[in-house]
mmCIF file of C-alpha atoms in Angstrom:
data_model
loop_
_atom_site.group_PDB
_atom_site.id
_atom_site.type_symbol
_atom_site.label_atom_id
_atom_site.label_comp_id
_atom_site.label_asym_id
_atom_site.label_seq_id
_atom_site.Cartn_x
_atom_site.Cartn_y
_atom_site.Cartn_z
ATOM 1 C CA UNK A 1 60.592 -22.129 82.107
ATOM 2 C CA UNK A 2 57.900 -21.786 85.102
ATOM 3 C CA UNK A 3 54.524 -20.010 84.383
ATOM 4 C CA UNK A 4 55.362 -16.675 85.814
ATOM 5 C CA UNK A 5 52.813 -13.784 86.491
ATOM 6 C CA UNK A 6 52.565 -11.868 83.207
ATOM 7 C CA UNK A 7 52.818 -8.421 85.176
ATOM 8 C CA UNK A 8 56.574 -9.107 85.299
ATOM 9 C CA UNK A 9 57.045 -8.569 81.523
ATOM 10 C CA UNK A 10 54.885 -5.372 81.808
ATOM 11 C CA UNK A 11 56.642 -3.447 84.575
ATOM 12 C CA UNK A 12 56.655 0.347 84.132
ATOM 13 C CA UNK A 13 60.142 1.443 83.301
ATOM 14 C CA UNK A 14 62.256 3.006 86.107
ATOM 15 C CA UNK A 15 65.425 5.125 84.471
ATOM 16 C CA UNK A 16 68.205 6.243 86.165
ATOM 17 C CA UNK A 17 71.529 7.769 84.800
ATOM 18 C CA UNK A 18 69.843 6.867 81.243
ATOM 19 C CA UNK A 19 69.586 2.946 82.260
ATOM 20 C CA UNK A 20 66.809 1.007 83.628
ATOM 21 C CA UNK A 21 67.044 0.014 87.091
ATOM 22 C CA UNK A 22 64.763 -1.721 89.547
ATOM 23 C CA UNK A 23 64.245 -1.082 93.382
ATOM 24 C CA UNK A 24 65.287 -3.631 96.126
ATOM 25 C CA UNK A 25 61.812 -3.969 97.083
ATOM 26 C CA UNK A 26 60.460 -4.536 93.345
ATOM 27 C CA UNK A 27 63.457 -7.002 92.967
ATOM 28 C CA UNK A 28 62.411 -8.936 96.073
ATOM 29 C CA UNK A 29 58.716 -9.100 94.977
ATOM 30 C CA UNK A 30 59.403 -10.358 91.529
ATOM 31 C CA UNK A 31 62.115 -12.957 92.586
ATOM 32 C CA UNK A 32 59.716 -14.098 95.348
ATOM 33 C CA UNK A 33 62.252 -13.698 98.005
ATOM 34 C CA UNK A 34 62.541 -11.391 101.348
ATOM 35 C CA UNK A 35 63.827 -7.805 100.927
ATOM 36 C CA UNK A 36 66.494 -8.757 103.666
ATOM 37 C CA UNK A 37 67.701 -11.619 101.531
ATOM 38 C CA UNK A 38 68.406 -8.873 98.723
ATOM 39 C CA UNK A 39 70.118 -6.716 101.545
ATOM 40 C CA UNK A 40 72.284 -9.285 103.095
ATOM 41 C CA UNK A 41 73.678 -10.761 99.861
ATOM 42 C CA UNK A 42 74.585 -7.474 98.875
ATOM 43 C CA UNK A 43 76.205 -6.638 102.387
ATOM 44 C CA UNK A 44 78.109 -10.033 102.537
ATOM 45 C CA UNK A 45 79.319 -9.696 98.999
ATOM 46 C CA UNK A 46 80.192 -5.786 98.620
ATOM 47 C CA UNK A 47 83.411 -6.506 96.670
ATOM 48 C CA UNK A 48 81.350 -7.872 93.876
ATOM 49 C CA UNK A 49 78.958 -4.946 93.545
ATOM 50 C CA UNK A 50 80.443 -1.694 91.698
ATOM 51 C CA UNK A 51 78.606 1.340 92.326
ATOM 52 C CA UNK A 52 77.515 2.513 88.909
ATOM 53 C CA UNK A 53 77.758 -0.665 87.445
ATOM 54 C CA UNK A 54 75.691 -2.953 89.394
ATOM 55 C CA UNK A 55 73.730 -0.512 91.583
ATOM 56 C CA UNK A 56 73.236 3.342 92.199
ATOM 57 C CA UNK A 57 72.886 4.641 95.825
ATOM 58 C CA UNK A 58 70.532 7.434 95.773
ATOM 59 C CA UNK A 59 70.563 10.356 98.207
ATOM 60 C CA UNK A 60 69.553 13.988 98.672
ATOM 61 C CA UNK A 61 68.215 15.628 95.452
ATOM 62 C CA UNK A 62 68.735 12.477 93.247
ATOM 63 C CA UNK A 63 66.717 10.516 95.615
ATOM 64 C CA UNK A 64 63.750 13.173 95.610
ATOM 65 C CA UNK A 65 63.811 13.318 91.770
ATOM 66 C CA UNK A 66 63.648 9.501 91.703
ATOM 67 C CA UNK A 67 60.627 9.302 94.104
ATOM 68 C CA UNK A 68 59.033 11.959 91.822
ATOM 69 C CA UNK A 69 59.401 9.708 88.970
ATOM 70 C CA UNK A 70 57.879 6.762 90.722
ATOM 71 C CA UNK A 71 54.972 8.797 91.739
ATOM 72 C CA UNK A 72 54.357 9.697 87.998
ATOM 73 C CA UNK A 73 54.654 5.989 87.195
ATOM 74 C CA UNK A 74 52.240 5.130 89.939
ATOM 75 C CA UNK A 75 54.885 2.970 91.698
ATOM 76 C CA UNK A 76 54.874 4.871 95.038
ATOM 77 C CA UNK A 77 54.354 1.565 96.941
ATOM 78 C CA UNK A 78 57.595 0.145 95.752
ATOM 79 C CA UNK A 79 59.745 2.209 98.254
ATOM 80 C CA UNK A 80 59.480 3.567 101.691
ATOM 81 C CA UNK A 81 58.506 7.114 101.217
ATOM 82 C CA UNK A 82 60.539 8.332 104.453
ATOM 83 C CA UNK A 83 63.843 6.567 103.206
ATOM 84 C CA UNK A 84 66.889 8.983 103.545
ATOM 85 C CA UNK A 85 68.605 6.623 100.913
ATOM 86 C CA UNK A 86 67.866 4.086 98.281
ATOM 87 C CA UNK A 87 69.764 1.414 96.395
ATOM 88 C CA UNK A 88 68.363 0.558 92.908
ATOM 89 C CA UNK A 89 69.891 -2.296 90.489
ATOM 90 C CA UNK A 90 71.072 -2.258 87.227
ATOM 91 C CA UNK A 91 70.657 -5.263 84.889
ATOM 92 C CA UNK A 92 74.063 -6.611 85.830
ATOM 93 C CA UNK A 93 72.923 -6.040 89.580
ATOM 94 C CA UNK A 94 69.849 -7.942 89.093
ATOM 95 C CA UNK A 95 71.603 -10.577 87.238
ATOM 96 C CA UNK A 96 74.136 -11.100 90.327
ATOM 97 C CA UNK A 97 71.304 -11.260 92.883
ATOM 98 C CA UNK A 98 69.702 -14.219 90.605
ATOM 99 C CA UNK A 99 72.858 -15.801 90.697
ATOM 100 C CA UNK A 100 73.114 -15.508 94.386
ATOM 101 C CA UNK A 101 69.535 -16.754 95.049
ATOM 102 C CA UNK A 102 69.806 -19.372 92.753
ATOM 103 C CA UNK A 103 66.339 -20.355 92.508
ATOM 104 C CA UNK A 104 64.283 -21.317 89.157
ATOM 105 C CA UNK A 105 62.120 -18.502 89.929
ATOM 106 C CA UNK A 106 64.918 -15.786 90.261
ATOM 107 C CA UNK A 107 66.415 -17.154 86.982
ATOM 108 C CA UNK A 108 63.044 -17.182 84.975
ATOM 109 C CA UNK A 109 62.069 -13.904 86.203
ATOM 110 C CA UNK A 110 65.667 -12.449 85.179
ATOM 111 C CA UNK A 111 65.220 -13.886 81.728
ATOM 112 C CA UNK A 112 61.919 -12.057 81.533
ATOM 113 C CA UNK A 113 63.390 -8.711 82.773
ATOM 114 C CA UNK A 114 66.326 -9.059 80.460
ATOM 115 C CA UNK A 115 63.983 -9.605 77.464
ATOM 116 C CA UNK A 116 61.170 -7.070 78.168
ATOM 117 C CA UNK A 117 62.590 -4.496 80.827
ATOM 118 C CA UNK A 118 66.252 -3.925 80.676
ATOM 119 C CA UNK A 119 66.347 -3.991 76.735
ATOM 120 C CA UNK A 120 63.756 -1.172 76.341
ATOM 121 C CA UNK A 121 66.698 1.497 76.427
ATOM 122 C CA UNK A 122 69.434 -0.051 74.577
ATOM 123 C CA UNK A 123 69.696 2.726 71.907
ATOM 124 C CA UNK A 124 73.017 3.899 71.013
ATOM 125 C CA UNK A 125 71.880 7.202 70.079
ATOM 126 C CA UNK A 126 69.868 7.814 73.380
ATOM 127 C CA UNK A 127 73.034 6.871 75.307
ATOM 128 C CA UNK A 128 75.408 9.145 73.397
ATOM 129 C CA UNK A 129 73.074 12.095 73.561
ATOM 130 C CA UNK A 130 72.620 11.215 77.344
ATOM 131 C CA UNK A 131 76.314 11.778 78.303
ATOM 132 C CA UNK A 132 76.428 14.926 80.504
ATOM 133 C CA UNK A 133 79.360 17.095 80.325
ATOM 134 C CA UNK A 134 80.166 16.840 84.097
ATOM 135 C CA UNK A 135 79.493 13.018 84.110
ATOM 136 C CA UNK A 136 81.294 11.265 86.922
ATOM 137 C CA UNK A 137 83.386 8.244 86.223
ATOM 138 C CA UNK A 138 80.790 5.913 87.612
ATOM 139 C CA UNK A 139 78.379 7.191 85.296
ATOM 140 C CA UNK A 140 80.699 6.995 82.154
ATOM 141 C CA UNK A 141 81.396 3.392 83.048
ATOM 142 C CA UNK A 142 77.691 2.533 83.170
ATOM 143 C CA UNK A 143 77.130 4.270 79.842
ATOM 144 C CA UNK A 144 80.117 2.548 78.124
ATOM 145 C CA UNK A 145 78.985 -1.004 79.528
ATOM 146 C CA UNK A 146 75.573 -0.210 77.992
ATOM 147 C CA UNK A 147 77.187 0.725 74.747
ATOM 148 C CA UNK A 148 79.087 -2.491 74.692
ATOM 149 C CA UNK A 149 75.853 -4.356 75.359
ATOM 150 C CA UNK A 150 74.647 -3.088 71.978
ATOM 151 C CA UNK A 151 77.805 -3.752 70.154
ATOM 152 C CA UNK A 152 77.971 -7.233 71.379
ATOM 153 C CA UNK A 153 74.248 -7.852 71.049
ATOM 154 C CA UNK A 154 73.853 -9.287 74.481
ATOM 155 C CA UNK A 155 77.063 -10.820 74.888
ATOM 156 C CA UNK A 156 78.073 -8.699 77.891
ATOM 157 C CA UNK A 157 81.931 -7.652 78.587
ATOM 158 C CA UNK A 158 82.150 -5.144 81.402
ATOM 159 C CA UNK A 159 84.063 -1.925 80.384
ATOM 160 C CA UNK A 160 87.590 -2.054 81.691
ATOM 161 C CA UNK A 161 87.234 -5.306 83.657
ATOM 162 C CA UNK A 162 88.740 -8.431 81.712
ATOM 163 C CA UNK A 163 86.753 -11.820 81.864
ATOM 164 C CA UNK A 164 88.267 -14.116 84.531
ATOM 165 C CA UNK A 165 90.895 -16.430 83.096
ATOM 166 C CA UNK A 166 91.437 -19.984 84.546
ATOM 167 C CA UNK A 167 94.940 -21.233 83.317
ATOM 168 C CA UNK A 168 96.020 -24.481 84.225
ATOM 169 C CA UNK A 169 99.065 -25.253 81.846
ATOM 170 C CA UNK A 170 100.376 -28.699 81.624
ATOM 171 C CA UNK A 171 103.031 -29.669 84.138
ATOM 172 C CA UNK A 172 105.500 -32.426 84.642
ATOM 173 C CA UNK A 173 103.816 -33.568 87.909
ATOM 174 C CA UNK A 174 104.255 -37.129 87.985
ATOM 175 C CA UNK A 175 101.034 -39.364 88.486
ATOM 176 C CA UNK A 176 101.937 -40.227 92.239
ATOM 177 C CA UNK A 177 102.222 -36.508 92.960
ATOM 178 C CA UNK A 178 98.789 -35.759 91.157
ATOM 179 C CA UNK A 179 97.029 -38.068 93.583
ATOM 180 C CA UNK A 180 99.085 -37.304 96.641
ATOM 181 C CA UNK A 181 97.955 -33.625 96.325
ATOM 182 C CA UNK A 182 94.406 -34.679 95.530
ATOM 183 C CA UNK A 183 94.172 -36.524 98.544
ATOM 184 C CA UNK A 184 96.433 -34.820 101.065
ATOM 185 C CA UNK A 185 97.150 -31.214 99.564
ATOM 186 C CA UNK A 186 94.047 -29.971 97.962
ATOM 187 C CA UNK A 187 95.291 -26.235 97.488
ATOM 188 C CA UNK A 188 98.002 -27.763 95.145
ATOM 189 C CA UNK A 189 95.198 -29.938 93.099
ATOM 190 C CA UNK A 190 93.854 -28.183 89.751
ATOM 191 C CA UNK A 191 90.448 -29.525 90.621
ATOM 192 C CA UNK A 192 90.108 -28.153 94.055
ATOM 193 C CA UNK A 193 91.647 -24.908 92.523
ATOM 194 C CA UNK A 194 89.340 -24.508 89.777
ATOM 195 C CA UNK A 195 86.112 -25.104 92.330
ATOM 196 C CA UNK A 196 87.533 -22.405 94.747
ATOM 197 C CA UNK A 197 88.141 -19.951 91.979
ATOM 198 C CA UNK A 198 84.723 -20.391 90.700
ATOM 199 C CA UNK A 199 83.112 -20.241 94.055
ATOM 200 C CA UNK A 200 85.006 -16.794 94.706
ATOM 201 C CA UNK A 201 83.825 -15.449 91.295
ATOM 202 C CA UNK A 202 80.138 -16.147 92.687
ATOM 203 C CA UNK A 203 79.141 -19.164 91.298
ATOM 204 C CA UNK A 204 77.179 -21.789 93.403
ATOM 205 C CA UNK A 205 79.608 -24.609 93.758
ATOM 206 C CA UNK A 206 78.192 -26.716 96.624
ATOM 207 C CA UNK A 207 77.552 -29.809 94.758
ATOM 208 C CA UNK A 208 80.658 -29.918 93.183
ATOM 209 C CA UNK A 209 82.238 -29.384 96.466
ATOM 210 C CA UNK A 210 80.262 -32.234 97.841
ATOM 211 C CA UNK A 211 81.353 -34.513 94.900
ATOM 212 C CA UNK A 212 85.229 -33.536 95.284
ATOM 213 C CA UNK A 213 84.811 -34.316 98.801
ATOM 214 C CA UNK A 214 83.134 -37.676 98.373
ATOM 215 C CA UNK A 215 85.665 -38.577 95.773
ATOM 216 C CA UNK A 216 88.625 -37.638 98.217
ATOM 217 C CA UNK A 217 87.163 -39.478 101.123
ATOM 218 C CA UNK A 218 87.009 -42.674 99.172
ATOM 219 C CA UNK A 219 90.559 -42.273 97.630
ATOM 220 C CA UNK A 220 91.570 -41.712 101.526
ATOM 221 C CA UNK A 221 89.793 -44.849 102.530
ATOM 222 C CA UNK A 222 91.303 -46.900 99.488
ATOM 223 C CA UNK A 223 94.941 -45.593 100.466
ATOM 224 C CA UNK A 224 94.412 -46.769 104.217
ATOM 225 C CA UNK A 225 93.146 -50.227 102.989
ATOM 226 C CA UNK A 226 96.211 -50.549 100.635
ATOM 227 C CA UNK A 227 98.398 -49.469 103.192
ATOM 228 C CA UNK A 228 96.922 -52.169 105.667
ATOM 229 C CA UNK A 229 97.344 -54.669 102.946
ATOM 230 C CA UNK A 230 101.091 -54.015 102.166
ATOM 231 C CA UNK A 231 101.586 -54.127 106.178
ATOM 232 C CA UNK A 232 100.081 -57.436 106.544
ATOM 233 C CA UNK A 233 101.945 -58.644 103.397
ATOM 234 C CA UNK A 234 105.272 -57.729 104.911
ATOM 235 C CA UNK A 235 104.364 -59.445 108.100
ATOM 236 C CA UNK A 236 103.387 -62.648 106.410
ATOM 237 C CA UNK A 237 106.610 -62.394 104.354
ATOM 238 C CA UNK A 238 108.656 -61.670 107.490
ATOM 239 C CA UNK A 239 106.952 -64.759 109.216
ATOM 240 C CA UNK A 240 107.363 -67.142 106.460
ATOM 241 C CA UNK A 241 111.247 -66.144 106.117
ATOM 242 C CA UNK A 242 111.596 -67.043 109.548
ATOM 243 C CA UNK A 243 110.175 -70.467 109.246
ATOM 244 C CA UNK A 244 112.157 -71.277 106.430
#
């Protein structure tokens, strides 16, 4: 792991809806990236971020109370005082941004945040006592997720969301068809399908795509060479048969 600034592990806790959160500005600062990169990644992947699970959008009285909390924690510089709305990120949101940035710094910092920041408030009693009578669906989902983190001791399984399943049962597809699909019909090829699904789920598959493309190009060139050899062989056979 890289040598990181010790201040990352000593960030004052910022709590919203009974869970630790981190602002966009602070997340960009510790991940050593631009604020715009965090915002753009969120904008381009909105379907992958669920409010109440990955982030909270603060407005009105909630925003005012949050700014007051920052003032008390002496963190007034981490948000724009004139902002009419604010997005703060949960542990899952911070993890998703680390995955999208995919830099050593982002992953190393997230490990420190995970061990020293987000875990501070994983107390089952606090979570149960903190459930308001008029809690919204998003608030309840966030609380259930935190409870599951305690139950599974860090092996996080989102409430109400099954883990992705990649199933490729054995088929009777002949070997010739397997090669044909790999070269000429990638959408029917299991390796191309798996890479596409992993990419859709937010994994960085650039190198895997590059390897598959290189292998596919080589196989296409081999197929062309074999076809050329077969054509020449047929021509030679035809010519020889005429001479006999």
